[in-house]
Amino acid sequence: DTGVSQDPRHKITKRGQNVTFRCDPISEHNRLYWYRQTLGQGPEFLTYFQNEAQLEKSRLLSDRFSAERPKGSFSTLEIQRTEQGDSAMYLCASSLTGTVHEQYFGPGTRLTVT
Amino acid sequence: SQKIEQNSEALNIQEGKTATLTCNYTNYSPAYLQWYRQDPGRGPVFLLLIRENEKEKRKERLKVTFDTTLKQSLFHITASQPADSATYLCALDYDGGSQGNLIFGKGTKLSVKP
């Protein structure tokens, strides 16, 4: 399968714990995006990378959130000291650079903070 | 700030009819607009992209229009089928199209009854 993959698909954690999610983009895509989606809402942009450089971060991304994309391949999103409000679906997407920006999404990681 | 509205949270139609979904935006002039389909528990899937200088785009049974004067896009599915039942999201670039970062609407849940 050459699509975007995310791991894990589901994560249940207790409040205050740290969690890390992984995203493997389509191999030839140099742009990678993280979104958060809550029930009944559309995806909300969190951050994006072009190759290994993190070029933009949303104000939604508090200092408890950090993302990396070492070597411009896979990316990780870490949430420290999780809160119940962090419960959501975390989506990763990738795209090519250029004038056409359709994004290819992974299946998401469903986070539940108890 | 930019605002996107998808006028209906839910749309129920009969198989074979044409479904028309609406996306309106304010305080903004996007370079392009995209439509995605999302099934429960899965990531969005790209359907169509239309640029600001295009009035209409078609793909099989799908048609998208883009009226930059009205600040509105219409998404049509002709000869609808139960398999078309899903949530449809519209998304706009919010940075002039240079980086591909998207703002999504909340989506319209389409149900096609046999």
XYZ file of N, CA and C in Angstrom:
684
model
N 0.849 -1.187 0.000
C 0.000 0.000 0.000
C 0.889 1.243 0.000
N 0.687 2.125 -0.950
C 1.552 3.287 -1.058
C 0.885 4.551 -0.549
N -0.192 4.447 0.195
C -0.884 5.605 0.740
C -0.217 6.091 2.008
N -0.844 7.110 2.632
C -0.368 7.649 3.901
C -0.772 6.690 5.020
N 0.170 6.364 5.874
C -0.154 5.485 6.997
C 0.100 6.204 8.312
N -0.686 5.835 9.314
C -0.557 6.424 10.642
C -0.574 5.322 11.680
N 0.186 5.559 12.742
C 0.276 4.554 13.794
C 0.423 5.251 15.150
N -0.336 4.824 16.175
C -1.353 3.788 16.134
C -2.663 4.308 15.544
N -3.608 3.445 15.345
C -4.918 3.875 14.866
C -5.776 4.367 16.030
N -5.559 3.790 17.188
C -6.307 4.195 18.369
C -5.344 4.275 19.548
N -5.576 5.277 20.415
C -4.757 5.419 21.601
C -5.647 5.908 22.737
N -5.632 5.156 23.825
C -6.333 5.580 25.041
C -5.271 5.858 26.084
N -5.330 7.036 26.684
C -4.324 7.404 27.663
C -4.978 8.137 28.821
N -4.273 8.158 29.916
C -4.792 8.879 31.073
C -4.288 10.315 31.032
N -5.105 11.195 31.556
C -4.741 12.596 31.624
C -3.384 12.761 32.282
N -2.565 13.607 31.667
C -1.237 13.862 32.209
C -0.130 13.046 31.575
N -0.521 11.989 30.849
C 0.493 11.173 30.174
C 0.910 11.820 28.853
N 2.074 11.406 28.358
C 2.546 11.853 27.043
C 2.203 10.799 26.005
N 1.884 11.248 24.804
C 1.615 10.324 23.708
C 2.360 10.787 22.468
N 2.706 9.842 21.604
C 3.387 10.160 20.348
C 2.726 9.387 19.227
N 2.466 10.089 18.136
C 1.865 9.475 16.954
C 2.859 9.566 15.804
N 2.752 8.596 14.915
C 3.638 8.576 13.763
C 2.842 8.656 12.470
N 3.419 9.319 11.484
C 2.810 9.406 10.148
C 3.886 9.094 9.111
N 3.559 8.198 8.205
C 4.425 7.915 7.062
C 3.726 8.419 5.813
N 4.247 9.452 5.180
C 3.572 10.025 4.005
C 3.836 9.183 2.768
N 3.188 9.544 1.682
C 3.492 8.960 0.386
C 4.938 9.325 0.066
N 5.710 8.378 -0.403
C 7.167 8.515 -0.422
C 7.670 9.721 -1.223
N 7.024 10.037 -2.320
C 7.545 11.141 -3.132
C 6.992 12.510 -2.728
N 6.155 12.545 -1.691
C 5.567 13.811 -1.239
C 6.507 14.511 -0.263
N 6.811 15.775 -0.550
C 7.697 16.481 0.363
C 6.956 17.393 1.334
N 5.653 17.544 1.179
C 4.879 18.304 2.162
C 4.091 17.353 3.042
N 4.060 17.675 4.329
C 3.342 16.853 5.296
C 2.593 17.766 6.252
N 1.329 17.428 6.506
C 0.446 18.264 7.321
C -0.128 17.439 8.471
N -0.329 18.097 9.591
C -1.073 17.503 10.698
C -2.339 18.324 10.935
N -3.449 17.595 11.134
C -4.738 18.214 11.432
C -5.329 17.527 12.662
N -6.237 18.211 13.294
C -7.016 17.630 14.381
C -8.486 17.764 14.017
N -9.251 16.685 14.271
C -10.676 16.714 13.947
C -11.482 16.200 15.130
N -12.441 17.001 15.574
C -13.360 16.575 16.616
C -14.716 16.279 15.994
N -15.550 15.619 16.733
C -16.825 15.126 16.212
C -17.678 16.275 15.672
N -18.136 16.126 14.454
C -19.018 17.124 13.860
C -18.314 18.333 13.284
N -16.993 18.316 13.317
C -16.213 19.431 12.790
C -15.338 18.974 11.630
N -14.907 19.919 10.822
C -13.940 19.590 9.803
C -12.539 19.547 10.402
N -11.586 19.021 9.674
C -10.201 19.013 10.163
C -9.696 20.433 10.397
N -8.940 20.612 11.491
C -8.324 21.906 11.800
C -6.819 21.774 11.650
N -6.244 22.684 10.903
C -4.811 22.664 10.643
C -4.013 22.850 11.927
N -2.977 22.023 12.101
C -2.081 22.166 13.250
C -0.706 22.662 12.838
N -0.090 21.945 11.881
C 1.249 22.318 11.477
C 1.585 21.675 10.156
N 2.637 22.179 9.499
C 3.032 21.567 8.245
C 4.541 21.660 8.029
N 5.048 20.667 7.308
C 6.461 20.543 6.989
C 6.651 20.537 5.473
N 7.709 21.185 5.066
C 8.207 20.977 3.713
C 9.572 20.337 3.880
N 9.674 19.106 3.429
C 10.851 18.285 3.732
C 11.000 18.238 5.254
N 12.164 18.551 5.791
C 12.334 18.440 7.243
C 12.020 19.743 7.971
N 11.741 20.812 7.241
C 11.508 22.119 7.860
C 10.042 22.300 8.245
N 9.825 22.649 9.511
C 8.478 22.956 9.974
C 8.211 24.421 9.655
N 7.308 24.680 8.699
C 7.159 26.023 8.166
C 6.027 26.820 8.787
N 5.063 26.145 9.374
C 3.963 26.888 9.965
C 3.338 26.089 11.087
N 2.933 26.812 12.122
C 2.232 26.184 13.246
C 0.992 26.998 13.566
N -0.119 26.312 13.784
C -1.353 26.982 14.159
C -1.292 27.427 15.613
N -2.095 28.441 15.928
C -2.203 28.851 17.330
C -2.852 27.756 18.172
N -3.498 26.777 17.490
C -4.070 25.634 18.222
C -2.978 24.768 18.828
N -1.783 24.882 18.270
C -0.685 24.021 18.696
C -0.019 24.647 19.915
N -0.513 24.266 21.101
C 0.052 24.836 22.322
C 1.457 24.293 22.539
N 2.124 24.809 23.583
C 3.492 24.362 23.837
C 3.552 22.924 24.318
N 2.406 22.307 24.549
C 2.423 20.879 24.905
C 2.555 19.990 23.668
N 2.377 20.582 22.513
C 2.444 19.832 21.260
C 3.783 20.091 20.586
N 4.377 19.047 20.050
C 5.574 19.228 19.243
C 5.557 18.225 18.106
N 6.040 18.655 16.971
C 6.079 17.798 15.802
C 7.469 17.846 15.205
N 7.857 16.719 14.642
C 9.160 16.624 13.998
C 9.029 15.853 12.703
N 9.950 16.080 11.821
C 10.032 15.301 10.588
C 11.511 15.146 10.234
N 12.190 14.300 10.973
C 13.628 14.126 10.726
C 13.868 13.552 9.338
N 14.851 14.096 8.655
C 15.240 13.603 7.333
C 14.134 13.749 6.294
N 13.103 14.488 6.612
C 12.075 14.751 5.622
C 11.262 13.549 5.211
N 11.244 12.516 6.052
C 10.458 11.332 5.675
C 9.234 11.235 6.594
N 9.243 10.317 7.558
C 8.098 10.184 8.454
C 8.069 11.368 9.417
N 6.920 11.539 10.068
C 6.779 12.618 11.048
C 6.184 12.060 12.332
N 6.498 12.705 13.441
C 5.887 12.363 14.715
C 5.234 13.598 15.306
N 4.130 13.364 15.981
C 3.424 14.414 16.718
C 3.352 13.951 18.163
N 3.907 14.736 19.071
C 3.900 14.384 20.477
C 3.023 15.365 21.245
N 2.229 14.839 22.131
C 1.435 15.664 23.042
C 1.902 15.333 24.455
N 2.351 16.339 25.146
C 2.797 16.147 26.527
C 1.677 16.544 27.481
N 1.661 15.890 28.620
C 0.696 16.216 29.702
C -0.715 16.326 29.119
N -1.157 15.230 28.521
C -2.447 15.251 27.824
C -3.584 15.707 28.725
N -4.555 16.380 28.101
C -5.763 16.859 28.762
C -6.971 16.238 28.065
N -8.104 16.227 28.748
C -9.291 15.609 28.141
C -9.679 16.335 26.849
N -9.407 17.614 26.775
C -9.712 18.380 25.563
C -8.855 17.997 24.368
N -7.825 17.200 24.595
C -6.990 16.736 23.480
C -7.630 15.545 22.759
N -8.685 14.991 23.332
C -9.359 13.842 22.704
C -9.887 14.268 21.341
N -9.467 13.572 20.314
C -9.811 13.938 18.939
C -9.231 12.903 17.998
N -9.526 13.078 16.707
C -8.853 12.315 15.665
C -7.710 13.183 15.152
N -6.517 12.633 15.109
C -5.355 13.350 14.588
C -5.048 12.788 13.205
N -5.140 13.657 12.229
C -4.982 13.265 10.837
C -3.673 13.802 10.278
N -3.053 12.997 9.477
C -1.854 13.392 8.763
C -2.174 13.375 7.275
N -1.612 14.298 6.537
C -1.809 14.345 5.099
C -0.486 14.700 4.442
N -0.347 14.318 3.183
C 0.858 14.693 2.450
C 0.479 15.166 1.062
N 1.379 15.921 0.467
C 1.143 16.404 -0.890
C 2.474 16.707 -1.556
N 2.405 16.873 -2.852
C 3.563 17.341 -3.602
C 3.665 18.846 -3.462
N 4.804 19.391 -3.722
C 4.968 20.843 -3.812
C 4.569 21.269 -5.209
N 3.959 22.421 -5.290
C 3.582 22.894 -6.612
C 2.295 23.675 -6.558
N 1.732 23.953 -7.710
C 0.537 24.796 -7.751
C -0.728 24.018 -7.415
N -0.691 22.728 -7.551
C -1.865 21.915 -7.249
C -1.662 21.279 -5.900
N -2.581 21.526 -4.983
C -2.341 21.145 -3.596
C -3.344 20.152 -3.037
N -3.824 19.198 -3.850
C -4.677 18.214 -3.215
C -3.861 17.429 -2.215
N -4.496 17.105 -1.102
C -3.807 16.422 -0.021
C -4.338 14.997 0.105
N -3.429 14.102 0.443
C -3.767 12.706 0.637
C -3.678 12.412 2.129
N -4.807 12.016 2.687
C -4.900 11.833 4.125
C -4.676 10.379 4.526
N -4.118 10.227 5.711
C -4.045 8.921 6.330
C -5.350 8.595 7.034
N -5.421 7.408 7.646
C -6.652 6.981 8.314
C -6.879 7.665 9.659
N -5.863 8.334 10.181
C -6.014 9.042 11.451
C -5.653 8.192 12.654
N -5.347 8.890 13.742
C -5.160 8.261 15.049
C -6.220 8.834 15.973
N -7.054 7.962 16.501
C -8.105 8.383 17.434
C -7.540 8.380 18.841
N -7.460 9.567 19.447
C -6.942 9.699 20.810
C -8.090 9.913 21.780
N -8.113 9.107 22.831
C -9.071 9.284 23.917
C -8.296 9.494 25.203
N -8.536 10.621 25.844
C -7.867 10.935 27.107
C -8.891 10.785 28.227
N -8.597 9.883 29.145
C -9.558 9.605 30.232
C -9.156 10.305 31.521
N -11.679 37.330 10.440
C -10.980 36.102 10.084
C -11.795 35.355 9.033
N -11.113 34.403 8.364
C -11.794 33.651 7.314
C -12.866 32.748 7.916
N -13.947 32.602 7.188
C -15.031 31.763 7.680
C -15.580 30.959 6.520
N -15.811 29.679 6.768
C -16.396 28.800 5.752
C -17.654 28.195 6.318
N -18.714 28.217 5.543
C -19.972 27.622 5.988
C -20.477 26.635 4.951
N -20.792 25.457 5.421
C -21.493 24.492 4.587
C -22.906 24.468 5.116
N -23.813 24.924 4.277
C -25.119 25.344 4.770
C -25.942 24.262 5.434
N -25.778 23.024 4.979
C -26.577 21.958 5.565
C -25.680 21.019 6.335
N -26.094 20.701 7.562
C -25.371 19.662 8.282
C -25.667 18.299 7.690
N -26.920 18.144 7.211
C -27.325 16.858 6.660
C -28.229 17.085 5.461
N -28.127 16.190 4.491
C -28.948 16.252 3.294
C -29.393 14.829 2.961
N -30.708 14.644 2.870
C -31.259 13.332 2.554
C -31.920 13.395 1.182
N -31.515 12.511 0.285
C -32.127 12.494 -1.034
C -32.399 11.061 -1.464
N -33.196 10.936 -2.509
C -33.561 9.633 -3.059
C -32.549 9.229 -4.130
N -32.289 7.953 -4.176
C -31.383 7.421 -5.195
C -31.800 7.882 -6.585
N -30.809 8.260 -7.391
C -31.092 8.692 -8.751
C -31.231 10.193 -8.897
N -31.499 10.877 -7.793
C -31.628 12.336 -7.838
C -30.247 12.995 -7.802
N -30.242 14.298 -8.056
C -28.995 15.059 -7.973
C -28.876 15.698 -6.593
N -27.756 15.463 -5.964
C -27.467 16.097 -4.672
C -26.685 17.377 -4.927
N -27.090 18.448 -4.278
C -26.384 19.721 -4.402
C -25.985 20.217 -3.021
N -24.697 20.373 -2.813
C -24.153 20.826 -1.543
C -23.546 22.215 -1.742
N -23.663 23.040 -0.696
C -23.247 24.431 -0.803
C -22.111 24.740 0.160
N -21.183 25.545 -0.312
C -20.075 26.019 0.525
C -19.943 27.522 0.318
N -20.080 28.271 1.383
C -19.934 29.722 1.328
C -18.753 30.162 2.186
N -18.111 31.233 1.781
C -16.992 31.726 2.575
C -17.049 33.249 2.656
N -16.430 33.785 3.684
C -16.425 35.236 3.900
C -15.026 35.691 4.265
N -14.818 36.997 4.111
C -13.568 37.649 4.522
C -12.347 37.010 3.894
N -12.478 36.653 2.640
C -11.401 35.871 2.076
C -11.485 35.798 0.563
N -10.356 35.659 -0.096
C -10.300 35.442 -1.547
C -9.343 34.289 -1.817
N -9.838 33.070 -1.820
C -8.949 31.918 -1.993
C -8.462 31.774 -3.424
N -7.298 31.185 -3.548
C -6.758 30.893 -4.884
C -7.419 29.647 -5.464
N -7.894 28.764 -4.595
C -8.585 27.560 -5.065
C -9.446 26.997 -3.949
N -10.288 26.082 -4.333
C -11.216 25.454 -3.406
C -11.227 23.963 -3.727
N -11.329 23.152 -2.675
C -11.318 21.704 -2.857
C -12.525 21.082 -2.186
N -12.915 19.926 -2.690
C -13.950 19.110 -2.063
C -13.379 17.747 -1.737
N -13.708 17.289 -0.528
C -13.263 15.990 -0.044
C -14.467 15.187 0.419
N -14.320 13.874 0.366
C -15.308 12.968 0.924
C -14.710 12.304 2.150
N -15.523 12.166 3.208
C -15.048 11.478 4.406
C -16.082 10.469 4.870
N -15.651 9.232 5.003
C -16.488 8.172 5.551
C -16.185 8.041 7.045
N -17.146 7.520 7.824
C -16.964 7.454 9.282
C -15.676 6.729 9.672
N -14.904 7.346 10.550
C -13.697 6.718 11.069
C -12.525 6.689 10.105
N -12.645 7.411 9.012
C -11.571 7.411 8.011
C -11.127 8.833 7.697
N -9.961 8.961 7.079
C -9.491 10.272 6.671
C -10.208 10.765 5.426
N -10.232 12.077 5.200
C -10.859 12.622 3.984
C -10.153 12.126 2.722
N -10.941 12.020 1.664
C -10.419 11.618 0.355
C -10.677 12.738 -0.634
N -9.631 13.187 -1.311
C -9.743 14.280 -2.270
C -10.648 13.885 -3.433
N -11.521 14.840 -3.828
C -12.415 14.616 -4.959
C -12.095 15.556 -6.122
N -12.186 16.848 -5.876
C -12.033 17.826 -6.952
C -11.399 19.093 -6.417
N -10.655 19.762 -7.285
C -10.083 21.058 -6.984
C -10.479 22.018 -8.094
N -10.868 23.234 -7.723
C -11.228 24.238 -8.720
C -10.501 25.529 -8.373
N -9.903 26.146 -9.378
C -9.137 27.364 -9.165
C -10.025 28.597 -9.284
N -9.527 29.706 -8.810
C -10.337 30.930 -8.767
C -10.729 31.416 -10.153
N -9.946 31.062 -11.173
C -10.258 31.521 -12.525
C -11.084 30.487 -13.308
N -11.526 29.443 -12.635
C -12.355 28.415 -13.269
C -13.774 28.548 -12.747
N -14.733 28.404 -13.643
C -16.142 28.504 -13.249
C -16.704 27.156 -12.853
N -16.225 26.113 -13.526
C -16.823 24.791 -13.354
C -15.779 23.716 -13.604
N -15.921 22.607 -12.867
C -15.036 21.467 -13.071
C -15.889 20.207 -12.934
N -15.629 19.226 -13.804
C -16.410 17.977 -13.764
C -15.487 16.772 -13.665
N -16.019 15.752 -13.001
C -15.317 14.463 -12.931
C -16.374 13.387 -12.768
N -16.596 12.663 -13.834
C -17.605 11.588 -13.833
C -18.954 12.169 -13.395
N -19.549 11.690 -12.300
C -20.864 12.195 -11.884
C -20.766 13.444 -10.998
N -19.585 13.951 -10.794
C -19.378 15.094 -9.910
C -19.188 16.374 -10.716
N -19.752 17.460 -10.192
C -19.536 18.764 -10.796
C -19.375 19.800 -9.693
N -18.405 20.664 -9.852
C -18.172 21.739 -8.889
C -18.217 23.061 -9.626
N -18.882 24.040 -9.039
C -18.843 25.400 -9.559
C -18.223 26.310 -8.511
N -17.685 27.421 -8.983
C -16.974 28.341 -8.096
C -17.314 29.750 -8.528
N -18.047 30.476 -7.706
C -18.451 31.841 -8.018
C -17.757 32.767 -7.029
N -16.697 33.424 -7.493
C -15.911 34.258 -6.577
C -16.625 35.567 -6.244
N -17.628 35.927 -7.037
C -18.413 37.129 -6.725
C -19.365 36.834 -5.570
N -20.050 35.710 -5.659
C -20.947 35.284 -4.586
C -20.190 34.674 -3.412
N -18.912 34.367 -3.603
C -18.107 33.665 -2.592
C -18.786 32.343 -2.228
N -19.030 31.562 -3.280
C -19.768 30.323 -3.081
C -19.304 29.245 -4.054
N -19.309 28.012 -3.570
C -19.088 26.854 -4.423
C -20.263 25.908 -4.256
N -20.697 25.332 -5.366
C -21.719 24.299 -5.334
C -21.099 22.991 -5.795
N -21.480 21.923 -5.115
C -20.958 20.585 -5.422
C -22.162 19.714 -5.752
N -22.149 19.147 -6.948
C -23.279 18.343 -7.417
C -22.849 16.899 -7.619
N -23.698 15.978 -7.195
C -23.540 14.564 -7.530
C -24.787 14.176 -8.303
N -24.619 13.844 -9.566
C -25.765 13.447 -10.372
C -25.975 11.938 -10.272
N -27.224 11.520 -10.544
C -27.583 10.095 -10.493
C -27.050 9.470 -9.209
N -27.392 10.062 -8.079
C -26.805 9.646 -6.797
C -27.135 8.182 -6.472
N -26.224 7.573 -5.737
C -26.332 6.167 -5.353
C -26.154 6.054 -3.841
N -26.693 5.017 -3.222
C -26.472 4.839 -1.774
C -24.991 4.855 -1.398
N -24.127 4.385 -2.284
C -22.687 4.389 -2.017
C -22.102 5.794 -1.947
N -22.865 6.790 -2.384
C -22.403 8.181 -2.269
C -22.626 8.740 -0.870
N -23.321 8.000 -0.031
C -23.591 8.461 1.341
C -22.278 8.616 2.098
N -22.046 9.826 2.579
C -20.801 10.153 3.275
C -20.896 11.613 3.709
N -19.868 12.096 4.387
C -19.764 13.522 4.697
C -18.850 14.172 3.672
N -19.304 15.282 3.134
C -18.543 15.992 2.116
C -18.053 17.313 2.697
N -16.760 17.528 2.562
C -16.096 18.701 3.146
C -15.608 19.633 2.045
N -15.827 20.922 2.211
C -15.147 21.851 1.317
C -13.972 22.463 2.068
N -12.957 22.834 1.339
C -11.735 23.357 1.948
C -11.155 24.449 1.061
N -10.650 25.489 1.710
C -10.028 26.598 0.995
C -8.588 26.755 1.452
N -7.737 27.174 0.546
C -6.404 27.592 0.967
C -6.550 28.930 1.672
N -5.737 29.210 2.649
C -5.861 30.498 3.321
C -4.592 31.323 3.254
N -3.680 30.933 2.390
C -2.442 31.689 2.306
C -2.123 32.037 0.859
N -3.162 32.233 0.058
C -2.958 32.571 -1.341
C -2.500 31.408 -2.179
N -2.586 30.212 -1.620
C -2.238 29.017 -2.377
C -0.773 28.683 -2.394
N 0.035 29.436 -1.646
C 1.477 29.221 -1.763
C 1.960 28.004 -0.989
N 1.248 27.635 0.097
C 1.778 26.557 0.928
C 0.814 25.399 1.086
N -0.372 25.560 0.583
C -1.295 24.431 0.616
C -2.027 24.234 1.912
N -1.886 25.165 2.866
C -2.598 24.979 4.127
C -4.076 25.273 3.929
N -4.907 24.398 4.440
C -6.336 24.436 4.155
C -7.167 24.764 5.382
N -8.278 25.483 5.135
C -9.336 25.634 6.127
C -10.504 24.806 5.631
N -11.038 23.950 6.501
C -12.150 23.089 6.146
C -13.447 23.616 6.731
N -14.548 23.370 6.000
C -15.863 23.556 6.572
C -16.197 22.373 7.467
N -17.362 22.458 8.121
C -17.770 21.386 9.028
C -18.241 20.148 8.291
N -18.597 20.317 7.031
C -19.057 19.188 6.261
C -20.568 19.089 6.180
N -21.037 18.428 5.146
C -22.454 18.092 4.986
C -22.555 16.587 4.886
N -23.385 16.002 5.745
C -23.582 14.548 5.724
C -24.686 14.220 4.740
N -24.321 13.542 3.680
C -25.272 13.164 2.634
C -25.740 11.731 2.845
N -27.047 11.540 2.817
C -27.624 10.194 2.877
C -28.455 9.991 1.633
N -28.139 8.964 0.868
C -28.880 8.628 -0.341
C -29.676 7.367 -0.059
N -30.997 7.493 -0.118
C -31.881 6.371 0.204
C -32.246 5.604 -1.059
N -32.229 4.276 -0.993
C -32.594 3.486 -2.184
C -34.081 3.562 -2.459
